[in-house]
Amino acid sequence: MTAPGIPSTAEELRGAGLRVTAARVALLDTVREGDHLGVEAIAAGVRDRVGHISLQAVYEALHALTAAGLLRRLEPPGSPARFEGRVGDNHHHLVCRSCGAIADVDCAVGHAPCLTASDHRGFSVDEAEVIYWGLCPDCSRAPSTT
């Protein structure tokens, strides 16, 4: 149950012009409760909530929800796609080079775009995406094998 004045997941789907299905509600809730989940983890979370769903149906729903702006797709180079429910605030990400963990980091300046291109080349820039690479705390503490 949602708090008064906060739209339910079904209302958000309707508001985005999408058909409300149990699988879409379960998928959106799974991603929002997760931490930069990959497709397999999302599919498992949806199956835990509603039973069987094909991987193709998960991909199709992820595409629709991302296109509608309800989810954000992240695809750091060399990593599989991940999805998150934090949208519309132009935040950035920290990615661990060792284990692939991803963490959110707020914009250094604030409103989108929080970075200014040195030469916008005629583009009307409305968002900046930054990925900070390094080692997460767990990997930083792990003994080196080299």
PDB file of N, CA, C and O in Angstrom, residues 36-64:
ATOM      1  N   HIS A  36      20.846  -1.766  -8.738  1.00  0.00           N
ATOM      2  CA  HIS A  36      21.452  -1.833 -10.069  1.00  0.00           C
ATOM      3  C   HIS A  36      21.465  -3.278 -10.569  1.00  0.00           C
ATOM      4  O   HIS A  36      22.523  -3.837 -10.848  1.00  0.00           O
ATOM      5  N   LEU A  37      20.292  -3.860 -10.680  1.00  0.00           N
ATOM      6  CA  LEU A  37      20.145  -5.269 -11.014  1.00  0.00           C
ATOM      7  C   LEU A  37      20.340  -5.548 -12.498  1.00  0.00           C
ATOM      8  O   LEU A  37      19.957  -4.751 -13.348  1.00  0.00           O
ATOM      9  N   GLY A  38      20.899  -6.729 -12.789  1.00  0.00           N
ATOM     10  CA  GLY A  38      20.990  -7.234 -14.147  1.00  0.00           C
ATOM     11  C   GLY A  38      19.694  -7.931 -14.523  1.00  0.00           C
ATOM     12  O   GLY A  38      18.816  -8.172 -13.679  1.00  0.00           O
ATOM     13  N   VAL A  39      19.566  -8.293 -15.790  1.00  0.00           N
ATOM     14  CA  VAL A  39      18.327  -8.878 -16.301  1.00  0.00           C
ATOM     15  C   VAL A  39      17.990 -10.192 -15.606  1.00  0.00           C
ATOM     16  O   VAL A  39      16.831 -10.430 -15.259  1.00  0.00           O
ATOM     17  N   GLU A  40      18.971 -11.049 -15.387  1.00  0.00           N
ATOM     18  CA  GLU A  40      18.702 -12.345 -14.743  1.00  0.00           C
ATOM     19  C   GLU A  40      18.159 -12.149 -13.322  1.00  0.00           C
ATOM     20  O   GLU A  40      17.219 -12.825 -12.912  1.00  0.00           O
ATOM     21  N   ALA A  41      18.744 -11.241 -12.563  1.00  0.00           N
ATOM     22  CA  ALA A  41      18.273 -10.978 -11.201  1.00  0.00           C
ATOM     23  C   ALA A  41      16.872 -10.377 -11.219  1.00  0.00           C
ATOM     24  O   ALA A  41      16.039 -10.702 -10.367  1.00  0.00           O
ATOM     25  N   ILE A  42      16.603  -9.524 -12.198  1.00  0.00           N
ATOM     26  CA  ILE A  42      15.261  -8.938 -12.314  1.00  0.00           C
ATOM     27  C   ILE A  42      14.257 -10.032 -12.635  1.00  0.00           C
ATOM     28  O   ILE A  42      13.188 -10.110 -12.012  1.00  0.00           O
ATOM     29  N   ALA A  43      14.589 -10.894 -13.584  1.00  0.00           N
ATOM     30  CA  ALA A  43      13.685 -11.985 -13.954  1.00  0.00           C
ATOM     31  C   ALA A  43      13.394 -12.879 -12.744  1.00  0.00           C
ATOM     32  O   ALA A  43      12.246 -13.258 -12.503  1.00  0.00           O
ATOM     33  N   ALA A  44      14.420 -13.188 -11.951  1.00  0.00           N
ATOM     34  CA  ALA A  44      14.225 -14.013 -10.752  1.00  0.00           C
ATOM     35  C   ALA A  44      13.302 -13.311  -9.758  1.00  0.00           C
ATOM     36  O   ALA A  44      12.417 -13.939  -9.169  1.00  0.00           O
ATOM     37  N   GLY A  45      13.498 -12.011  -9.572  1.00  0.00           N
ATOM     38  CA  GLY A  45      12.642 -11.255  -8.656  1.00  0.00           C
ATOM     39  C   GLY A  45      11.197 -11.209  -9.116  1.00  0.00           C
ATOM     40  O   GLY A  45      10.268 -11.313  -8.305  1.00  0.00           O
ATOM     41  N   VAL A  46      10.989 -11.068 -10.421  1.00  0.00           N
ATOM     42  CA  VAL A  46       9.628 -11.052 -10.961  1.00  0.00           C
ATOM     43  C   VAL A  46       8.996 -12.429 -10.788  1.00  0.00           C
ATOM     44  O   VAL A  46       7.840 -12.548 -10.382  1.00  0.00           O
ATOM     45  N   ARG A  47       9.760 -13.489 -11.059  1.00  0.00           N
ATOM     46  CA  ARG A  47       9.235 -14.858 -10.896  1.00  0.00           C
ATOM     47  C   ARG A  47       8.856 -15.132  -9.446  1.00  0.00           C
ATOM     48  O   ARG A  47       7.864 -15.803  -9.184  1.00  0.00           O
ATOM     49  N   ASP A  48       9.626 -14.600  -8.509  1.00  0.00           N
ATOM     50  CA  ASP A  48       9.294 -14.779  -7.097  1.00  0.00           C
ATOM     51  C   ASP A  48       7.957 -14.129  -6.755  1.00  0.00           C
ATOM     52  O   ASP A  48       7.244 -14.578  -5.859  1.00  0.00           O
ATOM     53  N   ARG A  49       7.607 -13.085  -7.475  1.00  0.00           N
ATOM     54  CA  ARG A  49       6.383 -12.335  -7.190  1.00  0.00           C
ATOM     55  C   ARG A  49       5.164 -12.844  -7.939  1.00  0.00           C
ATOM     56  O   ARG A  49       4.061 -12.823  -7.395  1.00  0.00           O
ATOM     57  N   VAL A  50       5.358 -13.235  -9.223  1.00  0.00           N
ATOM     58  CA  VAL A  50       4.181 -13.564 -10.044  1.00  0.00           C
ATOM     59  C   VAL A  50       4.238 -14.937 -10.703  1.00  0.00           C
ATOM     60  O   VAL A  50       3.327 -15.295 -11.435  1.00  0.00           O
ATOM     61  N   GLY A  51       5.289 -15.688 -10.470  1.00  0.00           N
ATOM     62  CA  GLY A  51       5.398 -16.987 -11.131  1.00  0.00           C
ATOM     63  C   GLY A  51       6.176 -16.872 -12.431  1.00  0.00           C
ATOM     64  O   GLY A  51       7.012 -15.984 -12.597  1.00  0.00           O
ATOM     65  N   HIS A  52       5.884 -17.739 -13.352  1.00  0.00           N
ATOM     66  CA  HIS A  52       6.665 -17.821 -14.592  1.00  0.00           C
ATOM     67  C   HIS A  52       6.551 -16.558 -15.439  1.00  0.00           C
ATOM     68  O   HIS A  52       5.475 -15.992 -15.599  1.00  0.00           O
ATOM     69  N   ILE A  53       7.697 -16.147 -15.966  1.00  0.00           N
ATOM     70  CA  ILE A  53       7.758 -15.088 -16.973  1.00  0.00           C
ATOM     71  C   ILE A  53       8.985 -15.397 -17.830  1.00  0.00           C
ATOM     72  O   ILE A  53      10.031 -15.789 -17.308  1.00  0.00           O
ATOM     73  N   SER A  54       8.840 -15.261 -19.126  1.00  0.00           N
ATOM     74  CA  SER A  54       9.954 -15.552 -20.011  1.00  0.00           C
ATOM     75  C   SER A  54      10.974 -14.427 -19.955  1.00  0.00           C
ATOM     76  O   SER A  54      10.639 -13.276 -19.655  1.00  0.00           O
ATOM     77  N   LEU A  55      12.212 -14.766 -20.281  1.00  0.00           N
ATOM     78  CA  LEU A  55      13.256 -13.758 -20.325  1.00  0.00           C
ATOM     79  C   LEU A  55      12.940 -12.723 -21.400  1.00  0.00           C
ATOM     80  O   LEU A  55      13.197 -11.531 -21.213  1.00  0.00           O
ATOM     81  N   GLN A  56      12.350 -13.147 -22.509  1.00  0.00           N
ATOM     82  CA  GLN A  56      11.962 -12.217 -23.573  1.00  0.00           C
ATOM     83  C   GLN A  56      10.939 -11.208 -23.051  1.00  0.00           C
ATOM     84  O   GLN A  56      11.032 -10.016 -23.355  1.00  0.00           O
ATOM     85  N   ALA A  57       9.981 -11.657 -22.255  1.00  0.00           N
ATOM     86  CA  ALA A  57       8.976 -10.742 -21.692  1.00  0.00           C
ATOM     87  C   ALA A  57       9.632  -9.738 -20.740  1.00  0.00           C
ATOM     88  O   ALA A  57       9.239  -8.570 -20.694  1.00  0.00           O
ATOM     89  N   VAL A  58      10.646 -10.181 -20.003  1.00  0.00           N
ATOM     90  CA  VAL A  58      11.369  -9.278 -19.111  1.00  0.00           C
ATOM     91  C   VAL A  58      12.087  -8.210 -19.924  1.00  0.00           C
ATOM     92  O   VAL A  58      12.002  -7.020 -19.617  1.00  0.00           O
ATOM     93  N   TYR A  59      12.777  -8.638 -20.989  1.00  0.00           N
ATOM     94  CA  TYR A  59      13.465  -7.669 -21.860  1.00  0.00           C
ATOM     95  C   TYR A  59      12.489  -6.667 -22.456  1.00  0.00           C
ATOM     96  O   TYR A  59      12.759  -5.464 -22.500  1.00  0.00           O
ATOM     97  N   GLU A  60      11.344  -7.142 -22.919  1.00  0.00           N
ATOM     98  CA  GLU A  60      10.343  -6.250 -23.521  1.00  0.00           C
ATOM     99  C   GLU A  60       9.802  -5.251 -22.495  1.00  0.00           C
ATOM    100  O   GLU A  60       9.653  -4.065 -22.790  1.00  0.00           O
ATOM    101  N   ALA A  61       9.535  -5.729 -21.291  1.00  0.00           N
ATOM    102  CA  ALA A  61       9.033  -4.840 -20.240  1.00  0.00           C
ATOM    103  C   ALA A  61      10.104  -3.827 -19.830  1.00  0.00           C
ATOM    104  O   ALA A  61       9.798  -2.645 -19.633  1.00  0.00           O
ATOM    105  N   LEU A  62      11.355  -4.267 -19.719  1.00  0.00           N
ATOM    106  CA  LEU A  62      12.438  -3.346 -19.382  1.00  0.00           C
ATOM    107  C   LEU A  62      12.566  -2.258 -20.443  1.00  0.00           C
ATOM    108  O   LEU A  62      12.750  -1.083 -20.126  1.00  0.00           O
ATOM    109  N   HIS A  63      12.451  -2.652 -21.703  1.00  0.00           N
ATOM    110  CA  HIS A  63      12.529  -1.670 -22.794  1.00  0.00           C
ATOM    111  C   HIS A  63      11.392  -0.656 -22.682  1.00  0.00           C
ATOM    112  O   HIS A  63      11.614   0.560 -22.776  1.00  0.00           O
ATOM    113  N   ALA A  64      10.173  -1.137 -22.458  1.00  0.00           N
ATOM    114  CA  ALA A  64       9.008  -0.244 -22.360  1.00  0.00           C
ATOM    115  C   ALA A  64       9.123   0.693 -21.161  1.00  0.00           C
ATOM    116  O   ALA A  64       8.855   1.903 -21.267  1.00  0.00           O
TER     117      ALA A  64
END
